[in-house]
mmCIF file of C-alpha atoms and ligand atoms in Angstrom:
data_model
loop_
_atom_site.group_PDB
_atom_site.id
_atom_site.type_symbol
_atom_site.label_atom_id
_atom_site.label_comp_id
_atom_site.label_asym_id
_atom_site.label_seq_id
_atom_site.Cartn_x
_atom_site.Cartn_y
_atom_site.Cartn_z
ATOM 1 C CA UNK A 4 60.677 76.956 81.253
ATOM 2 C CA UNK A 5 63.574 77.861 83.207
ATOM 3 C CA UNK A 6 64.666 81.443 83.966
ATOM 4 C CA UNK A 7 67.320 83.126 82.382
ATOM 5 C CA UNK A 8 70.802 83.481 84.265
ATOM 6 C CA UNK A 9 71.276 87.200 85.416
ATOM 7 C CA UNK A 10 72.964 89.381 83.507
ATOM 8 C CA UNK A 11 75.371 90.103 86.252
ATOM 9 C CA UNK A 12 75.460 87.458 89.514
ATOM 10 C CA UNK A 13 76.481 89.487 92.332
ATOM 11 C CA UNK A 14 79.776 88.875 92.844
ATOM 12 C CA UNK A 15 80.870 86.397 95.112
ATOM 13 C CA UNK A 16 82.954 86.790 97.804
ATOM 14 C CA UNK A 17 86.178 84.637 98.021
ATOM 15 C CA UNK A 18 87.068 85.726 101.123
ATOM 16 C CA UNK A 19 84.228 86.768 104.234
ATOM 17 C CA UNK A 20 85.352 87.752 107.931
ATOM 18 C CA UNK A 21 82.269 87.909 110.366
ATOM 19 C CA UNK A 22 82.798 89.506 113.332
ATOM 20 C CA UNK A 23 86.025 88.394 114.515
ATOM 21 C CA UNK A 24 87.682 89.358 117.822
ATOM 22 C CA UNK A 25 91.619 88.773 118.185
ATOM 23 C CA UNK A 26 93.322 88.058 121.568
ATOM 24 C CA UNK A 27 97.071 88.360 122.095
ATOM 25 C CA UNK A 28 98.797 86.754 124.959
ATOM 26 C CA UNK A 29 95.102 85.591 126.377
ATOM 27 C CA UNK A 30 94.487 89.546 127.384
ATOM 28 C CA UNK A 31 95.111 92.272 124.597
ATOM 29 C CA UNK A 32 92.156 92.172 123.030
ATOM 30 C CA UNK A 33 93.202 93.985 119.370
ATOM 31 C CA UNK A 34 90.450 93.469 116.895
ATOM 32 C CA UNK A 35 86.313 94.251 118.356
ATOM 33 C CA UNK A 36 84.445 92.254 116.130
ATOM 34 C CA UNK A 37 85.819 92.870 112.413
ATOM 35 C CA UNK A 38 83.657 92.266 109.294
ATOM 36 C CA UNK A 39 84.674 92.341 105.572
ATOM 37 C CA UNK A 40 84.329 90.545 102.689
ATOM 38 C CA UNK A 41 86.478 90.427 99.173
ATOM 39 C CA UNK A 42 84.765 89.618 96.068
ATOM 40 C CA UNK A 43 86.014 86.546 93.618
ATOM 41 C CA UNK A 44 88.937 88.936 91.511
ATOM 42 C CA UNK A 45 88.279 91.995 93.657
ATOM 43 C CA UNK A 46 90.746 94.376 94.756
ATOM 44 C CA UNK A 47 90.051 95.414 98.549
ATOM 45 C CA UNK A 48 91.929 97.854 101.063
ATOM 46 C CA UNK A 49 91.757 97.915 104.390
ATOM 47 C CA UNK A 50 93.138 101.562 105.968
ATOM 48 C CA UNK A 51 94.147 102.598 108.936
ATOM 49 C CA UNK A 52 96.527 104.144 110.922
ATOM 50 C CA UNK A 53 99.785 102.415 112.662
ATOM 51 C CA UNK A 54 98.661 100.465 115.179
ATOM 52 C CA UNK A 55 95.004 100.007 114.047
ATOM 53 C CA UNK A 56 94.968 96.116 113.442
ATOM 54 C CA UNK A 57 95.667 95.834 109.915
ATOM 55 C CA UNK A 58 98.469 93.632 109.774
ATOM 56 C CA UNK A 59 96.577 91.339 112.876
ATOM 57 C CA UNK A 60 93.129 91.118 110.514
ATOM 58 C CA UNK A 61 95.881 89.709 107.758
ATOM 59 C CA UNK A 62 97.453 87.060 110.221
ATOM 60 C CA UNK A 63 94.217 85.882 111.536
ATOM 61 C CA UNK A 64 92.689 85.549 107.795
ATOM 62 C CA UNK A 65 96.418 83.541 107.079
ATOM 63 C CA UNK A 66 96.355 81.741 110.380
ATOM 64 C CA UNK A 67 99.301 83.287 111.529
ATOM 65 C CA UNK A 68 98.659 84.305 114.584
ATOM 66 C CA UNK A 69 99.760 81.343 116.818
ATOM 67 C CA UNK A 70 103.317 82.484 116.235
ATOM 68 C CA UNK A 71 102.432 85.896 117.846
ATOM 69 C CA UNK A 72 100.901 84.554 120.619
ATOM 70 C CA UNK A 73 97.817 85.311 119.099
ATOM 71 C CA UNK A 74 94.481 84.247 118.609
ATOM 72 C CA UNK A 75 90.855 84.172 117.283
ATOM 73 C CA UNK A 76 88.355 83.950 119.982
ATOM 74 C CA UNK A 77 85.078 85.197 118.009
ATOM 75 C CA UNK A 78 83.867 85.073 115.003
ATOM 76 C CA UNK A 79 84.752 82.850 111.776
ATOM 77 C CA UNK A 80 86.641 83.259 108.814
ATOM 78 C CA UNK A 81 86.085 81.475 105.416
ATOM 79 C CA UNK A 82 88.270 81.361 102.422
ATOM 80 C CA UNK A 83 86.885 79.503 99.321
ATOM 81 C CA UNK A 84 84.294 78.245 101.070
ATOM 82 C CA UNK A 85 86.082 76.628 104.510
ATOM 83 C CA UNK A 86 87.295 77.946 107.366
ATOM 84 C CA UNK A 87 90.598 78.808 107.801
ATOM 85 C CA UNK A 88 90.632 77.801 111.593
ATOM 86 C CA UNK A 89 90.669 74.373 110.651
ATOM 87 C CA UNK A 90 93.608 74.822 108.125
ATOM 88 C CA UNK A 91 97.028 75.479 108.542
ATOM 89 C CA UNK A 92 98.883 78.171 106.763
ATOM 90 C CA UNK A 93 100.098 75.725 104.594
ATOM 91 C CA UNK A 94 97.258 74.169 103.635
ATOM 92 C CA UNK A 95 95.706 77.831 103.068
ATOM 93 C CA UNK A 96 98.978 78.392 100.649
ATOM 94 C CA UNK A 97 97.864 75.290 98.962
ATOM 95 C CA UNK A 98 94.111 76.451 98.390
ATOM 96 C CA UNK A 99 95.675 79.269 96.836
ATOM 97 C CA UNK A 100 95.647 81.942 99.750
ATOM 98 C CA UNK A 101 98.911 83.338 100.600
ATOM 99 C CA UNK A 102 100.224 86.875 102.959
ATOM 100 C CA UNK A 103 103.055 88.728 101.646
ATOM 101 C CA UNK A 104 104.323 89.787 105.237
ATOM 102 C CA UNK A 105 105.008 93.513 105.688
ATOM 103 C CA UNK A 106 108.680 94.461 106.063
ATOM 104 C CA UNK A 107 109.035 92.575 102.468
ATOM 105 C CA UNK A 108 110.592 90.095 104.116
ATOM 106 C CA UNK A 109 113.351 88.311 101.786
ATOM 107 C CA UNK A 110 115.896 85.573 102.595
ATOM 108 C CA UNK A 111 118.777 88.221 102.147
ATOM 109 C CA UNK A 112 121.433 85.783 101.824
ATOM 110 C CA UNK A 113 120.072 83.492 98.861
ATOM 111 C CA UNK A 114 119.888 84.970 95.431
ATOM 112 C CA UNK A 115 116.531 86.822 94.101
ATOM 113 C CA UNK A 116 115.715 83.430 91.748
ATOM 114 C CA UNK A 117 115.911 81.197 94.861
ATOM 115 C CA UNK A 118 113.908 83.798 96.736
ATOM 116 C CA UNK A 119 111.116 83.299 94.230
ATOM 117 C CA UNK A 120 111.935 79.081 93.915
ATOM 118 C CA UNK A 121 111.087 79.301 97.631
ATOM 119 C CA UNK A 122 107.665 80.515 96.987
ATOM 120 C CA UNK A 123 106.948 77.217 94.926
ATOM 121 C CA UNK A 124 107.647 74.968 98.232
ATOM 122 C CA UNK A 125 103.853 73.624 98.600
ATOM 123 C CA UNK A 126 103.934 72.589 95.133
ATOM 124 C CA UNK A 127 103.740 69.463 93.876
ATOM 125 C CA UNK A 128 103.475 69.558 89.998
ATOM 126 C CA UNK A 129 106.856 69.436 89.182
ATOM 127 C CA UNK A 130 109.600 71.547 88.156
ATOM 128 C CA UNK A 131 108.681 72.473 84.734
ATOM 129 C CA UNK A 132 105.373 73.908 85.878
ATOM 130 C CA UNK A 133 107.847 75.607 88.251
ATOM 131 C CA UNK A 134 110.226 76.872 85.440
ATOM 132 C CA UNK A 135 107.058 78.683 83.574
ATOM 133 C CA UNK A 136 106.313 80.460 86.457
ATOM 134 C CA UNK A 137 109.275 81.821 87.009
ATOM 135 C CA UNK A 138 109.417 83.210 83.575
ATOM 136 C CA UNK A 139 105.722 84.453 84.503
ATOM 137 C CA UNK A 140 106.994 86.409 87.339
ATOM 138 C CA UNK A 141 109.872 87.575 85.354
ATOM 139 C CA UNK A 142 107.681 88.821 82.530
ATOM 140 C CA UNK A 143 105.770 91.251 85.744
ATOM 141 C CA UNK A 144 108.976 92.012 87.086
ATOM 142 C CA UNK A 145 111.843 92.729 84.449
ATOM 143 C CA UNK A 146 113.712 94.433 87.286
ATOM 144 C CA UNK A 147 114.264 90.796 88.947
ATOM 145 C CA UNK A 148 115.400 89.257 85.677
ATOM 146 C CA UNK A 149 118.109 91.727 85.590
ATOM 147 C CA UNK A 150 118.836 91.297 89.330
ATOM 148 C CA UNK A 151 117.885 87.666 89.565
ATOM 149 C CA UNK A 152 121.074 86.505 90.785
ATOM 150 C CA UNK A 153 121.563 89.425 92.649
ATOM 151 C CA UNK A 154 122.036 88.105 96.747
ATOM 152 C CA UNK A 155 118.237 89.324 98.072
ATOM 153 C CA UNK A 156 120.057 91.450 100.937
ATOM 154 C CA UNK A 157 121.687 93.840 98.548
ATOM 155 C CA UNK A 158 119.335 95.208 96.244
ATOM 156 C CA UNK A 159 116.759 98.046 96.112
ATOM 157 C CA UNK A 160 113.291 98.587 98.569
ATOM 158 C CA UNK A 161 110.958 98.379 95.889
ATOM 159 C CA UNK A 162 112.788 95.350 94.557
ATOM 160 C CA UNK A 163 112.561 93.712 97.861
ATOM 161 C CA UNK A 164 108.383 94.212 98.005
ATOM 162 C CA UNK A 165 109.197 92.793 93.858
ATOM 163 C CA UNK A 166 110.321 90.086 95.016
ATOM 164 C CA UNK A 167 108.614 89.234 98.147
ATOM 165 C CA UNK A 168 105.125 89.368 95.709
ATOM 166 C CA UNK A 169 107.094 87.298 93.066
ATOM 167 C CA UNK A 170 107.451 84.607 95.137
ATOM 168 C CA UNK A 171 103.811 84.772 96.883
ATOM 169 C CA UNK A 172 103.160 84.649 92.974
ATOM 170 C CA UNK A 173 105.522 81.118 92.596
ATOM 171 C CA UNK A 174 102.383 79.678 94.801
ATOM 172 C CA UNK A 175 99.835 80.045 92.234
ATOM 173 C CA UNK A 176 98.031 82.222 94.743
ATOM 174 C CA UNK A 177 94.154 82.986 94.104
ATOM 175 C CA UNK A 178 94.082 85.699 96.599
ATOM 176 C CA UNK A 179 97.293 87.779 97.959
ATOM 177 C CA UNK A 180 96.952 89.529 101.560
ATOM 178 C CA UNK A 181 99.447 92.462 100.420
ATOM 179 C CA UNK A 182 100.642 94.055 103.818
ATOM 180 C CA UNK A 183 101.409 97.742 103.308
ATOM 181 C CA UNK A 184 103.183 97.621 99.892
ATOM 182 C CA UNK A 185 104.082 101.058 99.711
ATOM 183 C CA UNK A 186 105.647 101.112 103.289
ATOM 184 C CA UNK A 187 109.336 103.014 102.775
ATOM 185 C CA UNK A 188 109.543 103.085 99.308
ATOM 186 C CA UNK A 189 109.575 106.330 96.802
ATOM 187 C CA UNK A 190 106.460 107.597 94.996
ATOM 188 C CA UNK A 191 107.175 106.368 91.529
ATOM 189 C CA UNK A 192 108.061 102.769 93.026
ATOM 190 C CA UNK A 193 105.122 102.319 94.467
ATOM 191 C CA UNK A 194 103.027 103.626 91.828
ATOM 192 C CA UNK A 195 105.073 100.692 89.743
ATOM 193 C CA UNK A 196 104.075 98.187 91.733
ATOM 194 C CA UNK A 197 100.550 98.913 92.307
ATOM 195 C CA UNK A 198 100.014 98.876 88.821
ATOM 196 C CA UNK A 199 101.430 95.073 89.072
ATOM 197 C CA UNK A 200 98.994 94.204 91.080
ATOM 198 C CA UNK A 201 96.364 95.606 88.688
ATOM 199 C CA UNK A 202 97.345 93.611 86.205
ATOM 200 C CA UNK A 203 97.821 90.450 88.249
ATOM 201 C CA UNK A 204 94.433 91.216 89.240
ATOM 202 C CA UNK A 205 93.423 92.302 85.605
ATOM 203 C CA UNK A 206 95.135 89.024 83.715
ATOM 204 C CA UNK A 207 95.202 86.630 86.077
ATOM 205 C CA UNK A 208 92.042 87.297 88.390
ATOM 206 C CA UNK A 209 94.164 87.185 91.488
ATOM 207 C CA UNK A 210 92.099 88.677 94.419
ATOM 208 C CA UNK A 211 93.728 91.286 96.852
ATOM 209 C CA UNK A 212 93.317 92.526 99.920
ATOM 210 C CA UNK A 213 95.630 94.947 100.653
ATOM 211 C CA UNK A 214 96.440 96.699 103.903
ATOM 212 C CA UNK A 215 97.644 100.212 103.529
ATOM 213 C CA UNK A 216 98.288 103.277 105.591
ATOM 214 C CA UNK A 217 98.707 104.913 102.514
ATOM 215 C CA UNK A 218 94.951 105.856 102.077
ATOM 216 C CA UNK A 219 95.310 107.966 98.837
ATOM 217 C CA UNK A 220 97.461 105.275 96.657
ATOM 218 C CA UNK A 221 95.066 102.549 97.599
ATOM 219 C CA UNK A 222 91.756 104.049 97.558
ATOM 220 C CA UNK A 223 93.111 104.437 93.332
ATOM 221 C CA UNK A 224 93.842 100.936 92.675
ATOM 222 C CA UNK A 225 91.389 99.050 95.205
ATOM 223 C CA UNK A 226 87.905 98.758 94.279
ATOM 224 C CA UNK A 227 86.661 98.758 98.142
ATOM 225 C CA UNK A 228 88.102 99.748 101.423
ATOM 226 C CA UNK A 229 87.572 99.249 104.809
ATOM 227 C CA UNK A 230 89.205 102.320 107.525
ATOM 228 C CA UNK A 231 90.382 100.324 110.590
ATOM 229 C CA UNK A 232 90.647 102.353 113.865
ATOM 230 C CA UNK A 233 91.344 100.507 117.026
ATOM 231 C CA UNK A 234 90.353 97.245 116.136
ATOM 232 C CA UNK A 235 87.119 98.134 114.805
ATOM 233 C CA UNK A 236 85.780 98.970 110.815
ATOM 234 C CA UNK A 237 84.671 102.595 111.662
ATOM 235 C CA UNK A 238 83.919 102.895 107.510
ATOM 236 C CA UNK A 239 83.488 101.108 104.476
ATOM 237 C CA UNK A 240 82.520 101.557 100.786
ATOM 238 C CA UNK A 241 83.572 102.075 97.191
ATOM 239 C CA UNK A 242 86.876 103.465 97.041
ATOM 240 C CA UNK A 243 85.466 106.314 94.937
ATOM 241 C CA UNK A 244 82.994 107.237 97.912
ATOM 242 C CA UNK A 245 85.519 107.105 100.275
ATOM 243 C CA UNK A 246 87.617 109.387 98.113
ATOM 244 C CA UNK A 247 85.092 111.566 98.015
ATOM 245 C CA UNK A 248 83.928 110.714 102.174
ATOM 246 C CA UNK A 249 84.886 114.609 103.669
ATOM 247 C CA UNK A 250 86.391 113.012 106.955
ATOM 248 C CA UNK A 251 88.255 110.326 104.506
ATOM 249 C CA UNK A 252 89.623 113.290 102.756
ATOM 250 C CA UNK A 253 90.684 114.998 106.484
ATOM 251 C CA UNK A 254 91.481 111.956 108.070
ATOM 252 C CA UNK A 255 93.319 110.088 105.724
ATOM 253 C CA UNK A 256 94.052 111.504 102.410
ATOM 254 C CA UNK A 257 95.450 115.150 104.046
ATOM 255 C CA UNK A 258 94.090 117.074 101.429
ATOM 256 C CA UNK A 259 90.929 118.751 103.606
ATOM 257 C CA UNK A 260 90.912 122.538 104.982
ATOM 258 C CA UNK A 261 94.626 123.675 104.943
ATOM 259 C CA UNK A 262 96.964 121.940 103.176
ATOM 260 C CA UNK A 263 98.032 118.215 104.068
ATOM 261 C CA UNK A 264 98.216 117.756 107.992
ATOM 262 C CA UNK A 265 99.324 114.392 110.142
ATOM 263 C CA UNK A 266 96.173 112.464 111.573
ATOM 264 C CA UNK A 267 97.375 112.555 114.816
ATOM 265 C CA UNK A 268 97.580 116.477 114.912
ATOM 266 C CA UNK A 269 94.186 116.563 113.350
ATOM 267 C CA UNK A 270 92.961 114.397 116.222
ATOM 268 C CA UNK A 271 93.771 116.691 119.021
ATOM 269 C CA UNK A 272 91.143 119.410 117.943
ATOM 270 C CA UNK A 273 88.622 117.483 116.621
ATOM 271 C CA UNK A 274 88.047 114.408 118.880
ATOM 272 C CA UNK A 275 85.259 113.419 117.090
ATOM 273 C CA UNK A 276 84.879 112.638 113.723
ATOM 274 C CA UNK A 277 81.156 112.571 111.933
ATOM 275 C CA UNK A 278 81.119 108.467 111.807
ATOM 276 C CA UNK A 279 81.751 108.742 115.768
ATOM 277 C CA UNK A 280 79.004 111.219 116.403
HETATM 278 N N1 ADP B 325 102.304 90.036 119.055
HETATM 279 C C1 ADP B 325 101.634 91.018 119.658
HETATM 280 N N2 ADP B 325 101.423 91.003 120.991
HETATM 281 C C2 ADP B 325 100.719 91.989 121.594
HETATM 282 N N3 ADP B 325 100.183 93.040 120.953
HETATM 283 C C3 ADP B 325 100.359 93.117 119.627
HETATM 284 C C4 ADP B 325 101.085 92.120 118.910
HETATM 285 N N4 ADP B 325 101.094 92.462 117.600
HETATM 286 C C5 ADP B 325 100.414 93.617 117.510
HETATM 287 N N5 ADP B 325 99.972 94.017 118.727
HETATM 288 C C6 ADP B 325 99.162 95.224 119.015
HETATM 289 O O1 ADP B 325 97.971 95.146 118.279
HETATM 290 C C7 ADP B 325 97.595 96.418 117.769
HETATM 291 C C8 ADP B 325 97.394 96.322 116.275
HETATM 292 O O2 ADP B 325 98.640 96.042 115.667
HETATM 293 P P1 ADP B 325 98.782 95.737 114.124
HETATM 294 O O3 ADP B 325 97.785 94.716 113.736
HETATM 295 O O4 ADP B 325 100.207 95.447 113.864
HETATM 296 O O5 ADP B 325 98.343 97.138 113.493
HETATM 297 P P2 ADP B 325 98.690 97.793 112.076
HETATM 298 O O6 ADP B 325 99.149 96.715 111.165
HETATM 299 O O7 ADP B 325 97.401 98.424 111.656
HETATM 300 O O8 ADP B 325 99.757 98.803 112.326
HETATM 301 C C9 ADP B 325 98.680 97.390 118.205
HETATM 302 O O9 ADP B 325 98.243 98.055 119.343
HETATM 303 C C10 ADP B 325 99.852 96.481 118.522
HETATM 304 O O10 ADP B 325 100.643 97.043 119.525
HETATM 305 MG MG1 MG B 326 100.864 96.529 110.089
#
């Protein structure tokens, strides 16, 4: 007789990075052997300070370093089961991984709908499939149907980061690296749009892995974190433990002892945090 499937498979991971170690310009040696994994339709943060090596862990997992001068010298990387070193970022696009670049970078000069059509550029099925999208993306975003012929350069912060994850969207992405989403943009806006990405995750099982200084907004929507300092993962675990982690809460949330206070001021008294000791 054969045995009966498990009620609940652990979950797989789409994404795993063992160990890697990032080089820029053959001598700046930026990431010390960085681990994580995301789970198939998980939502995972890595936080960490400016400077910290979020936005390099992104590039190396979208092979985007070479532009930087940049490179992967340890360690492997494997998206749906190859590794990325092998692939272009193009080809990664086209297996469905795709890195909305911090900055929310837009074409300013072309219209918000060609901004998104852009987004659609490894595709081959035609522009129907294309069309349906669009309306997709429209349907998340009713703020760029109103604006879509709007010229990119002219409209709004949060409708920039809009429409810089529309058109990661217009790839038929299975996994987004989101690069601080909440970076200049007003409280309510950036509540707005991580709820978008809960129910991109939610309705159409797109995996995330987000980077975010902003510990307190992530560590609500992301099922996991990872807390980056200096290249290395000092801390990871359930984003409700980590919430609830005391030096979390000091560190990176501001809400221990006295009132909200800056990292870097906390740093100067206490040198050493518990996961250093
Ligand atoms: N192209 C580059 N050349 C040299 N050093 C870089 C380059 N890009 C980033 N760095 C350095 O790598 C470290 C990590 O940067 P980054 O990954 O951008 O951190 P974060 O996204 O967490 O702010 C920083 O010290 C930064 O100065
Ligand atoms: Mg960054």
């Amino acid at each position: 007789m054969t045995q009966p499937a498990p009620q609940t498979a652990p979950a797989e991971p789409i994404l795993t990075v063992n160990n890697i170690e990032v080089i820029y310009d053959h001598v700046i040696l930026v990431l010390k052997g960085v681990s994580l994994s995301v789970p198939l339709g998980g939502i995972t943060a890595i936080l960490g300070a400016n400077g910290a090596g979020k936005t390099t862990t992104l590039k190396a997992i979208s092979n985007l370093l070479h532009a930087e001068r940049g490179e992967v010298t340890k360690g492997t990387i494997v998206f749906g089961g190859e590794e990325v070193q092998a692939l272009s970022p193009n080809d990664l696009v086209r297996r469905g991984c795709i890195q909305v670049m911090e900055g929310r970078h837009c074409f300013g000069h072309l219209s918000v709908e060609d901004n998104l059509l852009t987004g659609a550029f490894t595709r081959r099925d035609g522009n129907a499939a294309i069309r349906a999208d669009l309306d997709m993306v429209y349907e998340y975003f009713p703020r760029l149907k109103v604006r879509r012929q709007s010229q990119a350069g002219y409209i709004s912060g949060g409708e920039q980061q809009m429409t810089a994850i529309g058109r990661a969207l217009m790839s038929r992405p299975r996994m987004i690296l989101l690069d601080e989403p909440s970076m200049g943009l007003a409280p309510q806006l950036v509540e707005e749009i991580f709820e978008i990405v809960r129910k991109l995750n939610e309705d159409q099982g797109v995996s995330f892995l987000l980077a975010e200084q902003n510990a307190g907004v992530a560590l609500r929507y992301a099922k996991y974190g990872y807390i980056l300092e200096s290249g290395r993962v000092v801390l990871d675990g359930d984003a409700e433990a980590l919430r609830n982690n005391e030096d979390v809460k000091e560190f990176y949330l501001g809400v221990g002892g006295e009132g909200r206070k800056s990292f870097r001021n906390v740093k100067h008294y206490k040198r050493r945090k518990r996961w250093l000791a």
